[in-house]
Amino acid sequence: MKIIKSIVFWVLATINIVILSIMCFALIAFIQSKLFLPNDYILWVFKYPASRLVFIYEIYFLLLFLYIANKRLTKFKIPFVDSITNSIKKNKKSFIAVFTTINIILLYIIIVNVSVVSNNKIKDYSVFSPSGREYSYKDIVSIDTGVYGNKIRLPFMHYKGEFYYIIEFNDGRKININDSVGGTNGNDDIYKIFEDLDTSFVNMGIKKTASMENFEFLSQRTDKKHSDRIKGILENVK
């Protein structure tokens, strides 16, 4: 009976961790959209590697359920949980101050790392430029596009078969407009938008480097309609 209770607890805990993680990401995306998106935006990007920091909240949720399991399940005891809990209780005020400060900084870093593509301009927000830095399409000096070939998917790495489209501006700043895309205006097809933007950039005479290397990994995990659009982008070089 206790084993069944433990199994049920962890099944429900896993479901709740997934739900809470999705809600957390959705809330952050909602805040970003309200703070940074103009009416004429085309798409917006939650930039790497800040976008991966949301993973830390999943760790928080996991630790929370480990704490609950340690208290509620008599057969499930984790040695370090009690020692950590006792240490926190002894230094409660210091812990709260440090934890709160760290998470305010973390949330700030996550929220402000956004790039917004609009008609004829791109606005890039960052930790050191929360009001945003605006660029016109004419400020783009080069484009580097292709498919990543990393073999292992980790929280702070790109993964095998992921399409990238990196824009470099005249001040040296680079933006990958396929980094955790937050959304498009009117929920338009993101790859059709990439295709249209790429056509505009190439017609403007912007220097473009494209590689078909690792494309087979992308075609294996993406439907043909979208992989054909990406292939067209990679082959669109003058």
GROMACS .gro file of C-alpha atoms in nm:
model
  238
    1MET     CA    1   0.000   0.000   0.000
    2LYS     CA    2   0.283   0.237   0.089
    3ILE     CA    3   0.458   0.156  -0.239
    4ILE     CA    4   0.139   0.234  -0.434
    5LYS     CA    5   0.101   0.558  -0.237
    6SER     CA    6   0.459   0.653  -0.324
    7ILE     CA    7   0.409   0.572  -0.694
    8VAL     CA    8   0.086   0.775  -0.709
    9PHE     CA    9   0.256   1.066  -0.533
   10TRP     CA   10   0.544   1.079  -0.784
   11VAL     CA   11   0.315   1.040  -1.085
   12LEU     CA   12   0.107   1.335  -0.962
   13ALA     CA   13   0.424   1.526  -0.869
   14THR     CA   14   0.565   1.478  -1.222
   15ILE     CA   15   0.238   1.597  -1.378
   16ASN     CA   16   0.233   1.900  -1.147
   17ILE     CA   17   0.597   1.986  -1.223
   18VAL     CA   18   0.519   1.981  -1.596
   19ILE     CA   19   0.204   2.193  -1.551
   20LEU     CA   20   0.379   2.443  -1.321
   21SER     CA   21   0.673   2.470  -1.563
   22ILE     CA   22   0.440   2.541  -1.857
   23MET     CA   23   0.250   2.799  -1.650
   24CYS     CA   24   0.577   2.962  -1.546
   25PHE     CA   25   0.699   2.987  -1.905
   26ALA     CA   26   0.358   3.114  -2.021
   27LEU     CA   27   0.355   3.382  -1.749
   28ILE     CA   28   0.703   3.502  -1.844
   29ALA     CA   29   0.606   3.510  -2.213
   30PHE     CA   30   0.290   3.706  -2.125
   31ILE     CA   31   0.492   3.965  -1.929
   32GLN     CA   32   0.743   3.997  -2.214
   33SER     CA   33   0.467   4.043  -2.471
   34LYS     CA   34   0.303   4.319  -2.266
   35LEU     CA   35   0.630   4.501  -2.201
   36PHE     CA   36   0.805   4.482  -2.536
   37LEU     CA   37   0.573   4.414  -2.829
   38PRO     CA   38   0.457   4.704  -3.051
   39ASN     CA   39   0.141   4.670  -3.258
   40ASP     CA   40   0.335   4.623  -3.583
   41TYR     CA   41   0.567   4.345  -3.465
   42ILE     CA   42   0.624   4.047  -3.695
   43LEU     CA   43   0.782   3.808  -3.447
   44TRP     CA   44   0.962   3.817  -3.115
   45VAL     CA   45   1.241   3.605  -2.978
   46PHE     CA   46   1.319   3.491  -2.623
   47LYS     CA   47   1.699   3.498  -2.653
   48TYR     CA   48   1.947   3.219  -2.579
   49PRO     CA   49   2.092   3.145  -2.324
   50ALA     CA   50   1.855   3.345  -2.097
   51SER     CA   51   1.561   3.143  -2.232
   52ARG     CA   52   1.720   2.828  -2.087
   53LEU     CA   53   1.728   2.980  -1.737
   54VAL     CA   54   1.357   2.901  -1.705
   55PHE     CA   55   1.483   2.547  -1.646
   56ILE     CA   56   1.591   2.662  -1.296
   57TYR     CA   57   1.225   2.696  -1.195
   58GLU     CA   58   1.175   2.330  -1.281
   59ILE     CA   59   1.450   2.252  -1.032
   60TYR     CA   60   1.268   2.464  -0.771
   61PHE     CA   61   0.947   2.268  -0.830
   62LEU     CA   62   1.135   1.938  -0.806
   63LEU     CA   63   1.296   2.042  -0.477
   64LEU     CA   64   0.955   2.144  -0.345
   65PHE     CA   65   0.811   1.799  -0.415
   66LEU     CA   66   1.121   1.631  -0.271
   67TYR     CA   67   1.060   1.828   0.048
   68ILE     CA   68   0.692   1.725   0.052
   69ALA     CA   69   0.784   1.362  -0.013
   70ASN     CA   70   1.040   1.370   0.267
   71LYS     CA   71   0.770   1.494   0.507
   72ARG     CA   72   0.470   1.288   0.391
   73LEU     CA   73   0.617   0.955   0.280
   74THR     CA   74   0.760   0.766   0.578
   75LYS     CA   75   0.947   0.521   0.355
   76PHE     CA   76   1.091   0.799   0.144
   77LYS     CA   77   1.363   0.982   0.331
   78ILE     CA   78   1.639   1.181   0.167
   79PRO     CA   79   1.935   1.239   0.401
   80PHE     CA   80   2.031   1.585   0.273
   81VAL     CA   81   1.675   1.727   0.278
   82ASP     CA   82   1.649   1.738   0.657
   83SER     CA   83   1.995   1.890   0.696
   84ILE     CA   84   1.923   2.159   0.435
   85THR     CA   85   1.584   2.233   0.593
   86ASN     CA   86   1.737   2.268   0.940
   87SER     CA   87   2.012   2.492   0.803
   88ILE     CA   88   1.752   2.717   0.638
   89LYS     CA   89   1.549   2.737   0.959
   90LYS     CA   90   1.858   2.845   1.156
   91ASN     CA   91   1.940   3.117   0.902
   92LYS     CA   92   1.586   3.197   0.788
   93LYS     CA   93   1.624   3.575   0.747
   94SER     CA   94   1.956   3.550   0.560
   95PHE     CA   95   1.821   3.272   0.339
   96ILE     CA   96   1.507   3.469   0.248
   97ALA     CA   97   1.713   3.782   0.170
   98VAL     CA   98   1.963   3.594  -0.048
   99PHE     CA   99   1.698   3.378  -0.219
  100THR     CA  100   1.478   3.678  -0.295
  101THR     CA  101   1.768   3.885  -0.430
  102ILE     CA  102   1.894   3.603  -0.652
  103ASN     CA  103   1.547   3.538  -0.795
  104ILE     CA  104   1.477   3.905  -0.863
  105ILE     CA  105   1.802   3.919  -1.061
  106LEU     CA  106   1.721   3.587  -1.231
  107LEU     CA  107   1.372   3.701  -1.329
  108TYR     CA  108   1.506   4.032  -1.461
  109ILE     CA  109   1.767   3.853  -1.675
  110ILE     CA  110   1.503   3.617  -1.814
  111ILE     CA  111   1.240   3.880  -1.888
  112VAL     CA  112   1.452   4.149  -2.057
  113ASN     CA  113   1.643   3.924  -2.298
  114VAL     CA  114   1.408   3.971  -2.591
  115SER     CA  115   1.443   4.071  -2.956
  116VAL     CA  116   1.146   4.203  -3.155
  117VAL     CA  117   1.135   4.202  -3.534
  118SER     CA  118   0.901   4.461  -3.688
  119ASN     CA  119   0.855   4.607  -4.034
  120ASN     CA  120   1.192   4.759  -4.137
  121LYS     CA  121   1.343   4.743  -3.786
  122ILE     CA  122   1.461   4.512  -3.511
  123LYS     CA  123   1.470   4.610  -3.144
  124ASP     CA  124   1.703   4.422  -2.912
  125TYR     CA  125   1.659   4.424  -2.533
  126SER     CA  126   1.918   4.298  -2.285
  127VAL     CA  127   2.027   4.319  -1.922
  128PHE     CA  128   2.239   4.626  -1.991
  129SER     CA  129   1.995   4.777  -2.237
  130PRO     CA  130   1.646   4.724  -2.088
  131SER     CA  131   1.501   5.013  -2.289
  132GLY     CA  132   1.615   4.839  -2.607
  133ARG     CA  133   1.852   4.916  -2.893
  134GLU     CA  134   1.683   4.980  -3.226
  135TYR     CA  135   1.826   4.877  -3.563
  136SER     CA  136   1.691   4.924  -3.912
  137TYR     CA  137   1.726   4.645  -4.166
  138LYS     CA  138   1.996   4.861  -4.328
  139ASP     CA  139   2.209   4.815  -4.013
  140ILE     CA  140   2.242   4.441  -4.085
  141VAL     CA  141   2.589   4.365  -4.221
  142SER     CA  142   2.578   3.985  -4.245
  143ILE     CA  143   2.366   3.674  -4.201
  144ASP     CA  144   2.483   3.329  -4.096
  145THR     CA  145   2.230   3.047  -4.127
  146GLY     CA  146   2.234   2.670  -4.106
  147VAL     CA  147   2.152   2.375  -3.879
  148TYR     CA  148   2.320   2.287  -3.551
  149GLY     CA  149   2.478   1.944  -3.524
  150ASN     CA  150   2.525   1.897  -3.148
  151LYS     CA  151   2.466   1.536  -3.050
  152ILE     CA  152   2.346   1.596  -2.694
  153ARG     CA  153   2.056   1.820  -2.593
  154LEU     CA  154   2.130   1.998  -2.265
  155PRO     CA  155   1.943   2.288  -2.099
  156PHE     CA  156   2.207   2.545  -2.199
  157MET     CA  157   2.298   2.410  -2.542
  158HIS     CA  158   2.146   2.410  -2.888
  159TYR     CA  159   2.046   2.069  -3.012
  160LYS     CA  160   2.103   1.858  -3.318
  161GLY     CA  161   1.876   1.954  -3.605
  162GLU     CA  162   1.792   2.304  -3.476
  163PHE     CA  163   1.773   2.571  -3.746
  164TYR     CA  164   1.957   2.897  -3.677
  165TYR     CA  165   1.942   3.234  -3.851
  166ILE     CA  166   2.196   3.471  -3.699
  167ILE     CA  167   2.188   3.838  -3.793
  168GLU     CA  168   2.491   4.060  -3.726
  169PHE     CA  169   2.452   4.438  -3.701
  170ASN     CA  170   2.701   4.712  -3.778
  171ASP     CA  171   2.798   4.744  -3.409
  172GLY     CA  172   2.891   4.375  -3.385
  173ARG     CA  173   2.579   4.263  -3.201
  174LYS     CA  174   2.432   3.930  -3.314
  175ILE     CA  175   2.079   3.792  -3.284
  176ASN     CA  176   1.951   3.448  -3.373
  177ILE     CA  177   1.591   3.513  -3.476
  178ASN     CA  178   1.507   3.143  -3.438
  179ASP     CA  179   1.604   3.139  -3.069
  180SER     CA  180   1.302   3.022  -2.868
  181VAL     CA  181   1.054   3.220  -3.077
  182GLY     CA  182   0.799   3.370  -2.841
  183GLY     CA  183   0.533   3.417  -3.105
  184THR     CA  184   0.427   3.580  -3.428
  185ASN     CA  185   0.172   3.850  -3.499
  186GLY     CA  186  -0.156   3.679  -3.584
  187ASN     CA  187   0.005   3.337  -3.524
  188ASP     CA  188   0.142   3.338  -3.878
  189ASP     CA  189   0.360   3.047  -3.994
  190ILE     CA  190   0.702   3.123  -3.845
  191TYR     CA  191   0.891   2.956  -4.131
  192LYS     CA  192   0.696   3.154  -4.390
  193ILE     CA  193   0.801   3.468  -4.199
  194PHE     CA  194   1.164   3.354  -4.201
  195GLU     CA  195   1.136   3.289  -4.574
  196ASP     CA  196   0.992   3.636  -4.641
  197LEU     CA  197   1.250   3.809  -4.420
  198ASP     CA  198   1.532   3.616  -4.583
  199THR     CA  199   1.413   3.713  -4.931
  200SER     CA  200   1.405   4.080  -4.826
  201PHE     CA  201   1.752   4.066  -4.671
  202VAL     CA  202   1.909   3.890  -4.970
  203ASN     CA  203   1.744   4.134  -5.213
  204MET     CA  204   1.896   4.417  -5.008
  205GLY     CA  205   2.238   4.273  -5.091
  206ILE     CA  206   2.324   4.175  -4.730
  207LYS     CA  207   2.615   3.932  -4.712
  208LYS     CA  208   2.484   3.585  -4.635
  209THR     CA  209   2.659   3.261  -4.540
  210ALA     CA  210   2.444   2.947  -4.550
  211SER     CA  211   2.530   2.582  -4.486
  212MET     CA  212   2.333   2.267  -4.569
  213GLU     CA  213   2.547   2.067  -4.326
  214ASN     CA  214   2.335   1.874  -4.073
  215PHE     CA  215   2.017   1.948  -4.271
  216GLU     CA  216   1.928   1.577  -4.267
  217PHE     CA  217   1.889   1.598  -3.886
  218LEU     CA  218   1.638   1.881  -3.927
  219SER     CA  219   1.442   1.700  -4.199
  220GLN     CA  220   1.405   1.399  -3.968
  221ARG     CA  221   1.234   1.602  -3.693
  222THR     CA  222   1.044   1.863  -3.898
  223ASP     CA  223   0.748   1.814  -4.130
  224LYS     CA  224   0.819   1.840  -4.502
  225LYS     CA  225   0.637   2.172  -4.549
  226HIS     CA  226   0.860   2.348  -4.297
  227SER     CA  227   1.181   2.165  -4.388
  228ASP     CA  228   1.125   2.265  -4.754
  229ARG     CA  229   1.092   2.630  -4.649
  230ILE     CA  230   1.414   2.608  -4.447
  231LYS     CA  231   1.590   2.436  -4.736
  232GLY     CA  232   1.480   2.721  -4.960
  233ILE     CA  233   1.626   2.972  -4.712
  234LEU     CA  234   1.957   2.785  -4.699
  235GLU     CA  235   1.976   2.769  -5.078
  236ASN     CA  236   1.878   3.136  -5.125
  237VAL     CA  237   2.228   3.278  -5.167
  238LYS     CA  238   2.336   3.524  -5.436
   0.00000   0.00000   0.00000
